[in-house]
Every structure is written in C-alpha cells, then in structure tokens.
CSV table of N, CA and C in Angstrom, one decimal:
chain,number,residue,atom,x,y,z
A,30,UNK,N,35.7,-0.8,25.1
A,30,UNK,CA,34.9,0.3,24.4
A,30,UNK,C,34.6,-0.2,22.7
A,31,UNK,N,35.8,-0.9,22.4
A,31,UNK,CA,35.6,-1.4,21.0
A,31,UNK,C,34.1,-2.5,21.0
A,32,UNK,N,34.4,-3.4,22.1
A,32,UNK,CA,33.0,-3.7,21.5
A,32,UNK,C,31.5,-3.1,21.7
A,33,UNK,N,31.8,-2.1,22.4
A,33,UNK,CA,30.5,-1.1,22.6
A,33,UNK,C,30.5,-0.6,20.9
A,34,UNK,N,31.5,0.0,20.4
A,34,UNK,CA,31.5,0.1,19.0
A,34,UNK,C,30.4,-0.8,18.1
A,35,UNK,N,31.3,-1.8,18.2
A,35,UNK,CA,30.7,-3.0,17.5
A,35,UNK,C,29.1,-3.0,17.7
A,36,UNK,N,28.6,-3.2,18.9
A,36,UNK,CA,27.4,-3.9,18.9
A,36,UNK,C,26.4,-2.7,19.2
A,37,UNK,N,26.6,-1.4,19.6
A,37,UNK,CA,25.8,0.0,19.6
A,37,UNK,C,25.4,0.0,18.2
A,38,UNK,N,25.6,-0.2,17.3
A,38,UNK,CA,24.9,0.0,16.0
A,38,UNK,C,23.7,-1.0,15.3
A,39,UNK,N,24.4,-2.2,15.7
A,39,UNK,CA,23.3,-3.2,15.5
A,39,UNK,C,21.8,-3.1,17.0
A,40,UNK,N,22.6,-2.6,18.0
A,40,UNK,CA,21.1,-2.6,19.0
A,40,UNK,C,20.5,-1.4,18.4
A,41,UNK,N,20.8,-0.4,17.6
A,41,UNK,CA,20.3,0.7,17.5
A,41,UNK,C,19.4,0.3,16.6
A,42,UNK,N,19.8,-0.3,15.5
A,42,UNK,CA,19.2,-1.0,14.6
A,42,UNK,C,17.9,-2.2,14.9
A,43,UNK,N,18.2,-2.6,15.7
A,43,UNK,CA,17.0,-3.7,16.3
A,43,UNK,C,16.1,-2.7,16.8
A,44,UNK,N,16.2,-2.2,17.9
A,44,UNK,CA,15.7,-1.0,18.5
A,44,UNK,C,14.7,-0.1,17.3
A,45,UNK,N,15.3,0.7,16.3
A,45,UNK,CA,14.4,1.1,15.2
A,45,UNK,C,13.5,0.6,14.3
A,46,UNK,N,14.0,-0.9,14.0
A,46,UNK,CA,13.3,-1.7,13.5
A,46,UNK,C,11.6,-2.4,14.5
A,47,UNK,N,12.2,-2.0,15.5
A,47,UNK,CA,11.0,-3.0,16.4
A,47,UNK,C,9.8,-1.5,16.9
A,48,UNK,N,10.7,-0.2,16.5
A,48,UNK,CA,9.7,1.1,16.7
A,48,UNK,C,9.0,1.4,15.6
A,49,UNK,N,9.4,0.7,14.4
A,49,UNK,CA,9.1,0.8,13.3
A,49,UNK,C,7.7,-0.4,13.1
A,50,UNK,N,7.8,-1.5,13.4
A,50,UNK,CA,7.4,-2.6,13.2
A,50,UNK,C,5.8,-2.2,14.0
A,51,UNK,N,6.2,-1.7,15.5
A,51,UNK,CA,5.1,-1.0,16.6
A,51,UNK,C,4.1,-0.2,15.7
A,52,UNK,N,5.1,0.8,14.7
A,52,UNK,CA,3.9,1.9,14.3
A,52,UNK,C,3.0,1.3,13.1
A,53,UNK,N,3.9,0.0,12.5
A,53,UNK,CA,2.7,-0.4,11.6
A,53,UNK,C,1.9,-1.3,11.9
A,54,UNK,N,2.2,-2.0,13.2
A,54,UNK,CA,0.9,-2.9,13.8
A,54,UNK,C,0.0,-2.1,14.4
A,55,UNK,N,0.2,-1.0,15.1
A,55,UNK,CA,-0.5,-0.2,15.5
A,55,UNK,C,-1.6,0.4,14.6
A,56,UNK,N,-1.1,0.8,13.4
A,56,UNK,CA,-1.7,1.2,12.2
A,56,UNK,C,-2.1,0.0,11.7
A,57,UNK,N,-2.2,-0.8,11.7
A,57,UNK,CA,-2.9,-2.2,11.3
A,57,UNK,C,-4.5,-2.4,12.1
A,58,UNK,N,-3.9,-2.3,13.9
A,58,UNK,CA,-5.1,-2.5,14.4
A,58,UNK,C,-6.4,-1.2,14.0
A,59,UNK,N,-5.5,0.1,14.0
A,59,UNK,CA,-6.3,1.4,14.0
A,59,UNK,C,-7.3,1.3,12.4
A,60,UNK,N,-6.5,0.9,11.4
A,60,UNK,CA,-7.1,0.6,9.9
A,60,UNK,C,-8.3,-0.4,10.5
A,61,UNK,N,-8.3,-1.5,11.2
A,61,UNK,CA,-9.2,-2.5,11.4
A,61,UNK,C,-10.7,-1.9,12.0
A,62,UNK,N,-10.4,-1.0,12.9
A,62,UNK,CA,-11.0,-0.4,13.5
A,62,UNK,C,-11.8,0.5,12.6
A,63,UNK,N,-11.3,1.2,11.9
A,63,UNK,CA,-11.9,2.2,10.9
A,63,UNK,C,-12.9,1.4,9.7
A,64,UNK,N,-12.5,0.2,9.3
A,64,UNK,CA,-13.5,-0.5,8.6
A,64,UNK,C,-14.3,-1.1,8.9
A,65,UNK,N,-14.2,-1.4,10.6
A,65,UNK,CA,-15.7,-1.9,11.5
A,65,UNK,C,-16.5,-0.4,11.7
A,66,UNK,N,-16.1,0.7,11.8
A,66,UNK,CA,-16.8,1.7,11.8
A,66,UNK,C,-17.5,2.4,10.5
A,67,UNK,N,-16.8,2.2,9.6
A,67,UNK,CA,-17.0,2.3,8.4
A,67,UNK,C,-18.4,1.3,8.1
A,68,UNK,N,-18.0,0.4,8.1
A,68,UNK,CA,-19.1,-0.9,7.9
A,68,UNK,C,-20.7,-0.8,8.7
A,69,UNK,N,-20.3,-0.3,10.0
A,69,UNK,CA,-21.3,0.0,11.0
A,69,UNK,C,-22.3,1.1,10.1
A,70,UNK,N,-21.4,2.3,9.8
A,70,UNK,CA,-22.2,3.4,9.5
A,70,UNK,C,-22.8,3.2,8.0
A,71,UNK,N,-22.5,2.2,7.3
A,71,UNK,CA,-23.1,1.7,5.6
A,71,UNK,C,-24.1,1.3,6.4
A,72,UNK,N,-24.2,-0.1,7.1
A,72,UNK,CA,-25.2,-0.8,7.5
A,72,UNK,C,-26.5,0.1,8.1
A,73,UNK,N,-25.8,0.7,8.7
A,73,UNK,CA,-27.0,2.1,9.6
A,73,UNK,C,-28.0,2.8,8.5
A,74,UNK,N,-27.1,3.5,7.5
A,74,UNK,CA,-27.6,4.2,6.5
A,74,UNK,C,-27.7,3.6,5.2
A,75,UNK,N,-27.8,2.6,5.3
A,75,UNK,CA,-27.6,1.6,3.6
A,75,UNK,C,-28.5,2.2,2.4
A,76,UNK,N,-29.1,2.6,2.8
A,76,UNK,CA,-30.3,3.9,1.5
A,76,UNK,C,-29.6,5.0,1.1
A,77,UNK,N,-28.3,5.0,1.7
A,77,UNK,CA,-27.6,6.4,1.2
A,77,UNK,C,-27.0,6.2,0.0
A,78,UNK,N,-26.7,4.4,-0.2
A,78,UNK,CA,-25.8,4.0,-1.0
A,78,UNK,C,-26.8,3.4,-2.3
A,79,UNK,N,-28.6,3.3,-2.2
A,79,UNK,CA,-29.5,3.0,-2.9
A,79,UNK,C,-29.4,3.6,-4.1
A,80,UNK,N,-30.8,3.6,-4.7
A,80,UNK,CA,-30.8,3.9,-6.2
A,80,UNK,C,-31.0,5.7,-6.1
A,81,UNK,N,-31.4,6.3,-5.4
A,81,UNK,CA,-31.9,7.9,-5.1
A,81,UNK,C,-30.4,8.2,-4.4
A,82,UNK,N,-30.2,7.5,-3.3
A,82,UNK,CA,-28.8,7.9,-2.2
A,82,UNK,C,-29.0,9.3,-1.8
A,83,UNK,N,-28.4,9.1,-0.6
A,83,UNK,CA,-27.8,10.2,0.0
A,83,UNK,C,-26.6,11.0,0.2
A,84,UNK,N,-26.2,11.7,-0.7
A,84,UNK,CA,-24.9,12.6,-0.9
A,84,UNK,C,-24.4,12.9,0.7
A,85,UNK,N,-25.4,13.5,1.4
A,85,UNK,CA,-24.6,13.9,2.6
A,85,UNK,C,-24.0,12.7,3.3
A,86,UNK,N,-24.9,11.3,3.6
A,86,UNK,CA,-24.5,10.4,4.3
A,86,UNK,C,-23.2,9.9,3.9
A,87,UNK,N,-23.0,10.0,2.2
A,87,UNK,CA,-21.8,9.3,1.7
A,87,UNK,C,-20.3,10.1,2.1
A,88,UNK,N,-21.1,11.2,2.1
A,88,UNK,CA,-20.1,12.3,2.6
A,88,UNK,C,-19.5,12.7,3.8
A,89,UNK,N,-20.8,11.9,5.0
A,89,UNK,CA,-20.0,11.7,6.5
A,89,UNK,C,-19.4,10.5,6.2
A,90,UNK,N,-19.8,9.2,5.7
A,90,UNK,CA,-19.1,8.3,5.5
A,90,UNK,C,-17.4,8.4,5.5
A,91,UNK,N,-17.4,9.2,4.1
A,91,UNK,CA,-16.4,9.7,3.8
A,91,UNK,C,-15.2,10.3,4.8
A,92,UNK,N,-15.8,11.5,5.5
A,92,UNK,CA,-15.3,12.5,6.3
A,92,UNK,C,-14.7,11.2,7.7
A,93,UNK,N,-15.7,10.6,8.2
A,93,UNK,CA,-15.1,9.5,9.4
A,93,UNK,C,-14.0,8.7,9.2
A,94,UNK,N,-14.3,8.0,7.7
A,94,UNK,CA,-12.9,7.3,7.4
A,94,UNK,C,-11.5,8.1,7.4
A,95,UNK,N,-11.6,9.2,6.5
A,95,UNK,CA,-10.4,10.3,6.2
A,95,UNK,C,-10.1,11.0,7.6
A,96,UNK,N,-10.8,11.5,8.7
A,96,UNK,CA,-10.4,11.6,10.0
A,96,UNK,C,-9.7,10.6,10.4
A,97,UNK,N,-10.1,9.5,10.5
A,97,UNK,CA,-9.3,8.7,11.3
A,97,UNK,C,-8.1,7.9,10.7
A,98,UNK,N,-7.8,8.2,9.3
A,98,UNK,CA,-6.7,7.9,8.9
A,98,UNK,C,-5.9,8.6,9.1
A,99,UNK,N,-6.0,10.2,9.1
A,99,UNK,CA,-5.1,11.4,9.4
A,99,UNK,C,-4.4,10.9,10.6
A,100,UNK,N,-5.4,10.5,11.4
A,100,UNK,CA,-4.6,10.2,12.9
A,100,UNK,C,-3.6,9.2,12.9
A,101,UNK,N,-3.5,8.1,12.0
A,101,UNK,CA,-2.5,7.2,12.1
A,101,UNK,C,-1.5,7.7,11.0
A,102,UNK,N,-1.2,8.4,10.1
A,102,UNK,CA,-0.4,8.9,9.1
A,102,UNK,C,-0.4,7.6,8.2
A,103,UNK,N,-1.8,7.2,7.8
A,103,UNK,CA,-2.3,6.5,6.7
A,103,UNK,C,-2.5,7.2,5.2
A,104,UNK,N,-1.7,6.9,4.4
A,104,UNK,CA,-2.4,7.4,3.0
A,104,UNK,C,-3.4,6.2,2.3
A,105,UNK,N,-4.7,6.7,2.4
A,105,UNK,CA,-5.8,6.2,2.2
A,105,UNK,C,-6.0,6.6,0.4
A,106,UNK,N,-6.2,5.5,-0.4
A,106,UNK,CA,-6.9,5.9,-1.8
A,106,UNK,C,-7.8,6.7,-2.1
A,107,UNK,N,-7.7,7.6,-3.0
A,107,UNK,CA,-8.5,8.7,-3.2
A,107,UNK,C,-9.5,8.6,-4.9
A,108,UNK,N,-10.6,8.4,-4.8
A,108,UNK,CA,-11.3,8.3,-4.3
A,108,UNK,C,-11.6,6.7,-3.2
A,109,UNK,N,-12.1,6.9,-2.1
A,109,UNK,CA,-12.6,5.6,-1.2
A,109,UNK,C,-13.5,4.9,-1.4
A,110,UNK,N,-13.1,3.7,-1.4
A,110,UNK,CA,-14.1,2.5,-2.1
A,110,UNK,C,-15.1,2.6,-1.2
A,111,UNK,N,-16.5,2.5,-2.3
A,111,UNK,CA,-17.8,2.5,-1.4
A,111,UNK,C,-18.2,0.9,-0.6
A,112,UNK,N,-18.7,0.9,0.5
A,112,UNK,CA,-18.9,-0.5,1.2
A,112,UNK,C,-19.9,-1.0,0.3
A,113,UNK,N,-19.7,-2.6,0.3
A,113,UNK,CA,-20.2,-3.4,-0.6
A,113,UNK,C,-21.6,-4.2,0.4
A,114,UNK,N,-22.7,-4.0,-0.2
A,114,UNK,CA,-24.2,-4.3,0.4
A,114,UNK,C,-24.6,-5.2,-0.1
A,115,UNK,N,-23.9,-6.1,0.4
A,115,UNK,CA,-24.4,-7.9,-0.2
A,115,UNK,C,-25.9,-8.3,0.1
A,116,UNK,N,-26.5,-7.4,1.2
A,116,UNK,CA,-28.0,-8.1,1.4
A,116,UNK,C,-28.6,-6.9,1.0
A,117,UNK,N,-28.7,-6.0,0.1
A,117,UNK,CA,-29.3,-5.0,-0.4
A,117,UNK,C,-29.4,-3.8,0.6
A,118,UNK,N,-30.3,-2.8,0.5
A,118,UNK,CA,-30.3,-1.7,1.2
A,118,UNK,C,-31.2,-1.7,2.7
A,119,UNK,N,-31.8,-2.9,2.9
A,119,UNK,CA,-32.5,-2.7,4.1
A,119,UNK,C,-31.5,-2.4,5.3
A,120,UNK,N,-32.1,-1.8,6.5
A,120,UNK,CA,-31.4,-1.5,7.4
A,120,UNK,C,-31.0,-3.0,8.0
A,121,UNK,N,-30.0,-2.9,8.3
A,121,UNK,CA,-29.3,-4.2,8.8
A,121,UNK,C,-28.8,-5.2,8.1
A,122,UNK,N,-28.6,-4.8,6.7
A,122,UNK,CA,-28.4,-6.4,6.0
A,122,UNK,C,-27.0,-6.2,5.7
A,123,UNK,N,-26.3,-7.3,5.9
A,123,UNK,CA,-24.9,-7.3,5.6
A,123,UNK,C,-23.9,-6.2,4.8
A,124,UNK,N,-23.0,-5.7,5.4
A,124,UNK,CA,-22.1,-4.7,4.5
A,124,UNK,C,-20.6,-5.2,4.6
A,125,UNK,N,-20.0,-5.0,3.7
A,125,UNK,CA,-18.1,-5.6,4.0
A,125,UNK,C,-17.5,-4.7,3.3
A,126,UNK,N,-16.8,-3.7,4.2
A,126,UNK,CA,-16.0,-2.6,3.8
A,126,UNK,C,-14.3,-3.2,3.5
A,127,UNK,N,-13.6,-2.8,2.7
A,127,UNK,CA,-12.3,-3.2,2.6
A,127,UNK,C,-11.4,-1.8,2.1
A,128,UNK,N,-10.1,-1.6,2.8
A,128,UNK,CA,-9.5,-0.4,3.1
A,128,UNK,C,-8.2,-1.0,3.2
A,129,UNK,N,-7.7,-0.1,2.4
A,129,UNK,CA,-5.9,-0.7,2.1
A,129,UNK,C,-5.3,0.5,2.2
A,130,UNK,N,-4.1,1.0,3.1
A,130,UNK,CA,-3.5,2.2,3.2
A,130,UNK,C,-2.1,2.4,3.4
A,131,UNK,N,-1.3,2.9,2.7
A,131,UNK,CA,0.5,2.9,3.0
A,131,UNK,C,1.1,3.8,4.1
A,132,UNK,N,1.5,2.5,4.9
A,132,UNK,CA,2.6,3.5,6.0
A,132,UNK,C,3.9,4.0,5.5
A,133,UNK,N,4.2,5.1,6.0
A,133,UNK,CA,5.6,5.1,5.7
A,133,UNK,C,6.4,4.5,6.7
A,134,UNK,N,7.7,4.4,6.4
A,134,UNK,CA,8.7,3.7,7.4
A,134,UNK,C,9.8,5.3,8.1
A,135,UNK,N,10.1,5.3,9.2
A,135,UNK,CA,10.4,6.2,9.2
A,135,UNK,C,12.1,6.0,9.5
A,136,UNK,N,12.5,4.8,9.6
A,136,UNK,CA,14.1,4.5,9.6
A,136,UNK,C,14.8,4.6,8.3
A,137,UNK,N,15.6,5.2,8.4
A,137,UNK,CA,16.4,5.5,6.6
A,137,UNK,C,17.0,3.9,6.0
A,138,UNK,N,17.6,3.4,7.4
A,138,UNK,CA,17.9,2.0,6.9
A,138,UNK,C,17.2,1.1,6.4
A,139,UNK,N,16.0,0.8,7.3
A,139,UNK,CA,15.0,-0.1,7.1
A,139,UNK,C,14.2,0.3,5.8
A,140,UNK,N,13.9,1.9,5.7
A,140,UNK,CA,13.4,2.1,4.4
A,140,UNK,C,14.3,1.6,3.3
A,141,UNK,N,15.4,1.5,3.2
A,141,UNK,CA,16.0,1.4,2.1
A,141,UNK,C,16.1,0.1,1.9
A,142,UNK,N,16.1,-0.8,3.1
A,142,UNK,CA,15.7,-2.4,2.9
A,142,UNK,C,14.6,-2.9,1.9
A,143,UNK,N,13.3,-2.3,2.8
A,143,UNK,CA,11.6,-2.9,2.4
A,143,UNK,C,11.0,-2.3,1.5
A,144,UNK,N,11.6,-0.7,1.2
A,144,UNK,CA,10.8,-0.1,0.6
A,144,UNK,C,10.4,1.1,1.7
A,145,UNK,N,9.8,2.3,1.0
A,145,UNK,CA,9.7,3.8,1.8
A,145,UNK,C,8.3,3.5,2.6
A,146,UNK,N,7.2,2.5,1.9
A,146,UNK,CA,6.2,2.3,2.3
A,146,UNK,C,5.8,1.0,2.7
A,147,UNK,N,4.8,0.5,3.7
A,147,UNK,CA,4.0,-0.9,3.6
A,147,UNK,C,2.6,-0.7,3.4
A,148,UNK,N,2.1,-1.8,2.4
A,148,UNK,CA,0.8,-1.3,1.9
A,148,UNK,C,0.4,-2.7,3.3
A,149,UNK,N,-0.7,-2.2,3.8
A,149,UNK,CA,-1.8,-2.6,5.1
A,149,UNK,C,-3.1,-2.8,4.7
A,150,UNK,N,-4.0,-3.7,4.6
A,150,UNK,CA,-5.2,-3.9,4.3
A,150,UNK,C,-5.7,-4.4,5.5
A,151,UNK,N,-7.3,-4.0,5.5
A,151,UNK,CA,-8.5,-4.9,6.6
A,151,UNK,C,-9.4,-4.7,5.9
C-alpha cells in the first residue's frame, strides 16, 4: 500500500501532463486548419482587401476565424491580423495568414510550472 501511495501521484501527474499536451497539440492542428481556411477565403476574395475593399467579406473572414477559435478554446488577438496579399488582389494570387493564440492549461501543477497559458502559432 505504501508503494501505491508513492507511485500514484506521479502517475496522476504524468497522465494529466499527457492530457494537457494532447489538448495543446490538437489546438495547434486546428489552428493550422484555421489559417488554411482563412488563407483560402482571402485568396478567393482578394479584392476585399484592395483599395475600395469589401467590408462584408472582411467581416465573413473574421467570423470564420473567430467561430473556429471558439471551438478549440483559443484566445486570438483582437483585432485579427489581415492576410498578406503578396501577389496583389488578383484572383488566386498568393496569400499568407499568420495566427497566434493562447491555450490555457487545465492542470494546476503544470500551469504553475510552465505558466497558465501556452502561445501557439500557425
């Protein structure tokens, strides 16, 4: 029984660490998908970021990213960064999107060791 009392807290800590790592990894994968979808939307509607612009398309871009971030418990910067249109505003021109968000750690011991949040970028 003494061995169990000594080993059980360590096993519990390892299990909770694995759960937190899994949550952050899943969040990173979802963040990668969010940036891919955002870049695709921006490439299809590149004229929305041109000189006159289209506020409705920009709002749809923001809504898509924010809705996906809400599902993965991610805190995005406010306002969201605009996509970078390196090839101009022609249809299909290269677009890059960079997003970063903070994931909160749920295990109290681990959050004391590494901090309450982890910054993940895509």
